[in-house]
Short mmCIF file of C-alpha atoms in Angstrom, two decimals:
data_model
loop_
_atom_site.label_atom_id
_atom_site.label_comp_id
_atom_site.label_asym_id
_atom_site.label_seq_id
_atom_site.Cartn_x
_atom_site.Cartn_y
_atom_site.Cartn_z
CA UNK A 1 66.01 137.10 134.03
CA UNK A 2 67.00 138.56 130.48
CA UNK A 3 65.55 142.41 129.77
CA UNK A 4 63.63 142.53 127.07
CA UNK A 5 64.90 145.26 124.41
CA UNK A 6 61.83 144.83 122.13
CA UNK A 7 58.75 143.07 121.94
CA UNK A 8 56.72 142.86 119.17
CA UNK A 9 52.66 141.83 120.15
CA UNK A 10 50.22 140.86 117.32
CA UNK A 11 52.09 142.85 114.03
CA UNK A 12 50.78 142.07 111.11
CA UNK A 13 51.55 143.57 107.47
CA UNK A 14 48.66 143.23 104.77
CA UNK A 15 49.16 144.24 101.15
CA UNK A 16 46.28 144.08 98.27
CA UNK A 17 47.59 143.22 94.55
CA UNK A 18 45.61 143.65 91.99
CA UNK A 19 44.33 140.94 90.12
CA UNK A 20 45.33 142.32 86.60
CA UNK A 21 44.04 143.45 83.46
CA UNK A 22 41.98 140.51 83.22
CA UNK A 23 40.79 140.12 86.60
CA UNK A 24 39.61 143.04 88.64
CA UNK A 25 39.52 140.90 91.75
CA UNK A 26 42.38 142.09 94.24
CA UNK A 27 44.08 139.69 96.49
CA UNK A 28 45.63 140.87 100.43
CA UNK A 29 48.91 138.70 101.33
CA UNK A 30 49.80 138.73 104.52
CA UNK A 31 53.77 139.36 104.67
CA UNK A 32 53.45 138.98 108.66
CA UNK A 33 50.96 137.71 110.12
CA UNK A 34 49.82 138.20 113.80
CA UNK A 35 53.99 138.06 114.92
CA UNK A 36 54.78 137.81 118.85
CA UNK A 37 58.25 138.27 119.33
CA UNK A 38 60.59 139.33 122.05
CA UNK A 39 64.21 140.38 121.70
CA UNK A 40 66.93 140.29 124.57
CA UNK A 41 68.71 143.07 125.33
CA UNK A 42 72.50 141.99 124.45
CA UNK A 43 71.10 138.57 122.90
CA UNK A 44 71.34 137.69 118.94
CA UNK A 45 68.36 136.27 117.40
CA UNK A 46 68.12 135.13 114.76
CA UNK A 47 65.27 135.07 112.17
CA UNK A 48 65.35 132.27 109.23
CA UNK A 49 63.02 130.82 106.38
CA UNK A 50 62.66 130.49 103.18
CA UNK A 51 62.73 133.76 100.97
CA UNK A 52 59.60 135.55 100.68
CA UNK A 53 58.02 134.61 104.36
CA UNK A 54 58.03 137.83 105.65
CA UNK A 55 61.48 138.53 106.80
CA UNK A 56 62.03 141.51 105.45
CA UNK A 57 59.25 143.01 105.82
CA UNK A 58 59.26 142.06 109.50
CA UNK A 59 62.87 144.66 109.28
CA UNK A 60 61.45 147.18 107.42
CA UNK A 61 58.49 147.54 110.44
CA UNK A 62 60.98 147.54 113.16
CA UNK A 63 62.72 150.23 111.40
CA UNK A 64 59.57 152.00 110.94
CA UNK A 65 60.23 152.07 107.31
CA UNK A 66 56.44 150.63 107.09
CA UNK A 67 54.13 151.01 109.07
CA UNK A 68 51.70 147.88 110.11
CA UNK A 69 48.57 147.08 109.39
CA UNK A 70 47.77 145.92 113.43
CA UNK A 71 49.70 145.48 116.43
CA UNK A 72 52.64 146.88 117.64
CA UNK A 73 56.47 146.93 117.94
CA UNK A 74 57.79 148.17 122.04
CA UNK A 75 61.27 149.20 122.25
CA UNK A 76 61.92 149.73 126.23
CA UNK A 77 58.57 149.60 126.79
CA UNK A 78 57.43 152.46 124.56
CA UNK A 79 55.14 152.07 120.95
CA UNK A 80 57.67 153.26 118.35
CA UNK A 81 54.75 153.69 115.84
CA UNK A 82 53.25 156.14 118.66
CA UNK A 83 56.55 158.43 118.07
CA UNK A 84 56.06 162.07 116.68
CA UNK A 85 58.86 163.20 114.59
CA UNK A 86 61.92 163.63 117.57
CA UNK A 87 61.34 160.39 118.89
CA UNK A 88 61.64 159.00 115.84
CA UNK A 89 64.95 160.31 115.18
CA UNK A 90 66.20 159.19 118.39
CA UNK A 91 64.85 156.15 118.18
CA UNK A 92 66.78 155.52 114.40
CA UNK A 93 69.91 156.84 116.60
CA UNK A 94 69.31 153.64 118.84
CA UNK A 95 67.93 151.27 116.11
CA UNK A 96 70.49 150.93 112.90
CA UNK A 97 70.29 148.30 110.06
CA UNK A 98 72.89 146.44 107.93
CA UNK A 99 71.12 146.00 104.25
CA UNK A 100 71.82 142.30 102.08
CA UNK A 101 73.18 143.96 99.58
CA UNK A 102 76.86 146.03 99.62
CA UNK A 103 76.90 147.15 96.28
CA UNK A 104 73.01 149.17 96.19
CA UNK A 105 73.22 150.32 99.86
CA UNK A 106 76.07 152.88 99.05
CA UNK A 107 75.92 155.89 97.57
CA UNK A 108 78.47 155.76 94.31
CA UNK A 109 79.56 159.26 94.58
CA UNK A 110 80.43 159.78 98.02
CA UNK A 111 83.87 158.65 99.53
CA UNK A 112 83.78 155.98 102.56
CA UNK A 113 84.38 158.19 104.84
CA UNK A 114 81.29 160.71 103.95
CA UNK A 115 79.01 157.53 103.75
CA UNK A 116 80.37 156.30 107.33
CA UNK A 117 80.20 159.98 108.89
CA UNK A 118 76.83 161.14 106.83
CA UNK A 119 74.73 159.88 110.11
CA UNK A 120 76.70 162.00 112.66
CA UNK A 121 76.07 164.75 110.20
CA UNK A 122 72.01 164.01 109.70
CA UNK A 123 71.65 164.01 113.94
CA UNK A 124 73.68 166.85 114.31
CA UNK A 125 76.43 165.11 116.43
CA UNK A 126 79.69 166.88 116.77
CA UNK A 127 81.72 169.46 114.42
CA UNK A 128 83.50 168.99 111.00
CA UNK A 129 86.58 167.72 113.13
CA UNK A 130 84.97 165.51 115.59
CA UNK A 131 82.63 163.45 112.80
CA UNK A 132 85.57 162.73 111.01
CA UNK A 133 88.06 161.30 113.91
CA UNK A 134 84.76 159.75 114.63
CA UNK A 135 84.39 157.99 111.22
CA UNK A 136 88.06 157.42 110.49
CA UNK A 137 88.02 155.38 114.00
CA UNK A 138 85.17 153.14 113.51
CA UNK A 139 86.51 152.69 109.97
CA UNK A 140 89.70 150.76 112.00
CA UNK A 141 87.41 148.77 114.19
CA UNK A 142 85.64 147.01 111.04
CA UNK A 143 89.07 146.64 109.29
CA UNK A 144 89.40 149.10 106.80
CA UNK A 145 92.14 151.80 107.12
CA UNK A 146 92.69 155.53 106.49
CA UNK A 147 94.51 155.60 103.16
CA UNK A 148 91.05 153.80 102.52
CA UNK A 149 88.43 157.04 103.50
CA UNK A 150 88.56 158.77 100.45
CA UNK A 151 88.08 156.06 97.76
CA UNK A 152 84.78 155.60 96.08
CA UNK A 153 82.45 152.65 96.58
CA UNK A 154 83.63 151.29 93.38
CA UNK A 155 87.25 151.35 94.49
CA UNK A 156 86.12 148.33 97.07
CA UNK A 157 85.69 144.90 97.01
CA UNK A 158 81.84 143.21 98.00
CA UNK A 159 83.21 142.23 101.93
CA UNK A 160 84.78 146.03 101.96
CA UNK A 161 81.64 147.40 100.80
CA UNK A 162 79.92 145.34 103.58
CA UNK A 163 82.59 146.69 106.21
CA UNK A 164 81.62 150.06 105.06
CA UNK A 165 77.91 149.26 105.49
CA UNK A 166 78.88 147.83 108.90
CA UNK A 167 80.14 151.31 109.64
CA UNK A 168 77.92 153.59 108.87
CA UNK A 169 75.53 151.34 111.05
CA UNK A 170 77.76 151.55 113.56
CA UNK A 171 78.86 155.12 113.88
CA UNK A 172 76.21 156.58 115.93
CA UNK A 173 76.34 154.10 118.64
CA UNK A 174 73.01 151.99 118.26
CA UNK A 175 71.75 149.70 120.51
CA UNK A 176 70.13 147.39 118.13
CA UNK A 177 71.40 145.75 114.83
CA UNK A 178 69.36 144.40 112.36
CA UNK A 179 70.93 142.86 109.93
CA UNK A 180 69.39 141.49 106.80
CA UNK A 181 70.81 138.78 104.78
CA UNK A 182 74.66 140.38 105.54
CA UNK A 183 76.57 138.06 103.74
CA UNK A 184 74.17 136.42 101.54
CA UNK A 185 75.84 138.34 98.53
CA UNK A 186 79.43 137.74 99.71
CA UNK A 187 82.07 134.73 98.73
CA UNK A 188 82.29 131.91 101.47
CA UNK A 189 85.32 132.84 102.29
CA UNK A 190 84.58 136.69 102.95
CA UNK A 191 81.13 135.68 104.92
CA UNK A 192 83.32 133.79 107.60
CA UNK A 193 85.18 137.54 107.90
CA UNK A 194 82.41 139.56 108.45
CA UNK A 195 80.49 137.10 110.64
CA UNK A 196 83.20 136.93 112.94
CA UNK A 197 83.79 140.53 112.98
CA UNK A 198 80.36 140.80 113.88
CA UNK A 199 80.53 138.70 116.52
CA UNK A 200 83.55 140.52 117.81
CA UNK A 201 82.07 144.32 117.20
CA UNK A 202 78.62 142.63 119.49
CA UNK A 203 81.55 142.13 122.21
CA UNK A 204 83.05 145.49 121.74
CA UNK A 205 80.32 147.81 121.40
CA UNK A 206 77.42 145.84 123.77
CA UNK A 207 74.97 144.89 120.88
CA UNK A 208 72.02 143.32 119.98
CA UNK A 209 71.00 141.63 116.79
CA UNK A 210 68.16 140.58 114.88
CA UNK A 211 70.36 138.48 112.50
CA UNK A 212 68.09 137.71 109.04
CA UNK A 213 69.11 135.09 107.22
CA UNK A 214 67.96 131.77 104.83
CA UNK A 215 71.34 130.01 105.55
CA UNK A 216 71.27 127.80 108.40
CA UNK A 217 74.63 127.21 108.67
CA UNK A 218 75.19 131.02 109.27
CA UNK A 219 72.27 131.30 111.98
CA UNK A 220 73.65 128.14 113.91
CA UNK A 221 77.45 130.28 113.74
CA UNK A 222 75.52 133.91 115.58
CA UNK A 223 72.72 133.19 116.90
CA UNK A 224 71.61 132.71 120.93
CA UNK A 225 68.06 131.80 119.86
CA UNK A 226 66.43 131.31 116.47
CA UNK A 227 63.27 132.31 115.25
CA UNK A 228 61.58 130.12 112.16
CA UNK A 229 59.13 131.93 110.19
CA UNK A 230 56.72 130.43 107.44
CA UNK A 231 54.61 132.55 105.49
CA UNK A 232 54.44 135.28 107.93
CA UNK A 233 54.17 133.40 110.84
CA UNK A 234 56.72 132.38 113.57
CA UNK A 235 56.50 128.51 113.75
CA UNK A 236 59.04 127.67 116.20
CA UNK A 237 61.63 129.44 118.69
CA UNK A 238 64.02 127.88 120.87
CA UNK A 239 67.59 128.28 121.95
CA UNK A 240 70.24 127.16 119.14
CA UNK A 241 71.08 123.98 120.15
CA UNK A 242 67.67 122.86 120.43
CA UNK A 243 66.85 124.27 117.36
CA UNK A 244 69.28 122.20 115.65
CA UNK A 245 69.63 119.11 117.58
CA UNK A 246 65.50 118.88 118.38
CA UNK A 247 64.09 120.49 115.84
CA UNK A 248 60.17 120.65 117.15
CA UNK A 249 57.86 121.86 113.58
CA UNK A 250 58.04 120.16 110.37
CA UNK A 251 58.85 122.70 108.94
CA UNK A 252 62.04 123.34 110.82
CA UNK A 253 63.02 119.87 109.67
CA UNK A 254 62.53 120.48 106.28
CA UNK A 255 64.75 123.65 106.45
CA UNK A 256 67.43 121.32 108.06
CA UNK A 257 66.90 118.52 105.88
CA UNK A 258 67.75 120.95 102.83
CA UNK A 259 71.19 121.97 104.54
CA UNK A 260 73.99 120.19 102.58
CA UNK A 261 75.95 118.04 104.74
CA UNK A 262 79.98 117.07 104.37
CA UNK A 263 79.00 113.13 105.62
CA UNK A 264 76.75 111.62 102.26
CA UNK A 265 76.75 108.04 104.46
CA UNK A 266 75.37 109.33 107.74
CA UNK A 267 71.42 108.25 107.71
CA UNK A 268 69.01 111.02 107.63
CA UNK A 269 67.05 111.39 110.35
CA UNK A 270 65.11 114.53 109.60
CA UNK A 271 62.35 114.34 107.01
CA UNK A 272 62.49 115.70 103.39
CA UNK A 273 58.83 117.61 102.45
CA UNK A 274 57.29 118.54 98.96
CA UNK A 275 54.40 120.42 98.19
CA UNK A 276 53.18 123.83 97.56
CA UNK A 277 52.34 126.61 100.09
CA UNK A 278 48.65 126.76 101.43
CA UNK A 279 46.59 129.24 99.54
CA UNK A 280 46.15 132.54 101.68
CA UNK A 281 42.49 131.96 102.11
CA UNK A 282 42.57 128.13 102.95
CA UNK A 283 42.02 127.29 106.91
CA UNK A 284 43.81 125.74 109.29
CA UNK A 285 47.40 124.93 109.08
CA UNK A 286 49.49 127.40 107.05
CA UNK A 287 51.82 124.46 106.55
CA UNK A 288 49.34 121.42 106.12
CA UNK A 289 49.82 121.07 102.19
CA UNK A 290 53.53 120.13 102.73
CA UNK A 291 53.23 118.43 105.96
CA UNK A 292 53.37 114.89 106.12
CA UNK A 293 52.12 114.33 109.28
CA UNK A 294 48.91 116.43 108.60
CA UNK A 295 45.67 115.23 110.72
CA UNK A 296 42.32 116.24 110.50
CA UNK A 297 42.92 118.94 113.29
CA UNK A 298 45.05 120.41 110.88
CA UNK A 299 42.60 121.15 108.03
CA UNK A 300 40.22 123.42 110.56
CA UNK A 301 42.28 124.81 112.96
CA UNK A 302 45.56 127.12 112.26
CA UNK A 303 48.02 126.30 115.20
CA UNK A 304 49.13 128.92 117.98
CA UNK A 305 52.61 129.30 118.96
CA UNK A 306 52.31 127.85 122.29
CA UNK A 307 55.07 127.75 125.13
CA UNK A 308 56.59 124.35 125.56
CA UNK A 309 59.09 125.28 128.30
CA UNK A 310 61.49 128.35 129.50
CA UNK A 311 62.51 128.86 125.88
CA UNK A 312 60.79 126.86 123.52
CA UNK A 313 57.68 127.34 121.31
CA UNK A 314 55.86 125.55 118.87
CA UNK A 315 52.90 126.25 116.47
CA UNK A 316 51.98 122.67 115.10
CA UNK A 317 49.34 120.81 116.69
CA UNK A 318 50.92 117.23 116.75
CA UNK A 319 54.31 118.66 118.46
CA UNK A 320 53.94 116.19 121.55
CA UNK A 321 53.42 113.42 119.11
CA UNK A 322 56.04 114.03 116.15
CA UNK A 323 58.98 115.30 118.31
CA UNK A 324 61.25 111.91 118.61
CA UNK A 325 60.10 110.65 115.46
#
């Protein structure tokens, strides 16, 4: 039986806009909505959909740079936003993130090895000395070397700068990775380097990750399960190979159906949607404007992500029905 690391129970994120000069009316968007969500210690997981449906967001309350509107977020069992001040800093030791993108996330006028070492030197850990051998060691393990520590950020290329990143993430030992959009910003040819050293630093250093990502192609290369979000909501979760070989929600086929493929003959068995996103106020189905197998069900009553078997879950009310076609 797999240990859960964290489990998120009904999290939800509201924010009210403004309506404008024009229009004093203010709107509240749900950026996620009513999320259940477990993570597996040692496991990756990863997280797609389109941009804009929460992901992000869904990071930033992990990382307790937000804090929710409802619900909560257990890591081993304890509320991290019930955490005073010291449990808060030992719970950012355990908990590290990998930002999307390389060149914003670093600080221009520090050296590599300041940026990499800087979190030893926030939680105290170890002399002068130490955080440097420290630094200078993990700084080998994601490929860079040590005629490399005392360049500026500007002195690296966009998959150095990521190694870097990767680093300083890395440096205090976490437990958890969340890593948001990694190599969204980085040449093809430089995201198949960092994903496999990511895959090999999960090996070395016992990992997990919440990988974040719109590309499906990436998510089918890290990821143990996969979580599919839609405005806020997690639609559909299943191991990876189910996910990509039975895909169970519409929407899920959409997102594949979008994937370019290298075979223009082969027939295309999953569906192509159109449409435009259910207002936040409508009922029913978040996904019913774009669905085309929307029934009358689906106009009244929004679907719950209900357990289909050991690992897979649904939230569409014609699953049984739509699944082989």
């Amino acid at each position: 039986m797999p240990i859960s690391l964290v489990e998120i129970r009904e999290l939800t994120k509201k924010y009210t806009l403004s309506g404008g000069f024009f229009n004093s009316q203010r709107r509240i968007i749900h950026a996620v909505n009513n999320i259940d969500l477990r993570i597996f210690k040692g496991e990756t997981l990863g997280l797609v959909g389109e941009s804009g449906c929460g992901k992000s967001t869904l990071a930033r309350l992990m990382t307790r740079l937000e804090k929710p509107s409802s619900g909560f977020v257990n890591f081993k069992g304890e509320n991290i936003f019930s955490y005073d001040k010291e449990a808060l800093k030992a719970y950012r030791r355990n908990v590290q993130i990998i930002f999307q993108d390389p060149y914003s996330s670093l600080n221009p006028r520090k050296s590599a090895l300041s940026t990499i070492k800087e979190p030893l030197t926030i939680h105290r850990i170890g002399d002068k000395k130490t955080r440097n051998k420290v630094a200078l060691e993990i700084m080998a393990k994601v490929g860079l070397n040590s005629q490399q520590a005392n360049r500026y950020s500007h002195e690296f290329s966009g998959g150095q700068r990521q190694r870097i990143g990767i680093a300083r993430a890395l440096v205090l030992n976490p437990e958890l990775i969340i890593a948001d959009e990694p190599v969204s910003s980085l040449d093809v040819s430089i995201q198949a380097q960092i994903l496999n050293l990511l895959r090999d630093l999960k090996n070395d250093f016992n990992l997990t990750y919440l990988f974040i990502s719109h590309d499906l192609n990436v998510i089918r290369y890290v990821a143990d399960r996969v979580a599919v979000m839609y405005l806020g909501r997690i639609v559909e979760l299943a191991l990876n190979k189910d996910i990509y070989d039975r895909p169970l929600h519409p929407y899920t086929r959409m997102l594949l159906a979008a994937v370019p493929s290298c075979a223009p003959r082969k027939k295309e068995k999953i569906i192509k949607i159109k449409g435009e996103a259910r207002a936040e106020s409508d009922k029913g189905c978040p996904f019913q404007n774009r669905c085309p197998y929307k029934a009358e069900i689906c106009a009244k009553e929004e679907p719950r992500l209900e357990k289909l078997d050991e690992q897979s879950f649904c939230a569409c009310h014609l699953t049984g029905s739509i699944q082989e076609s």
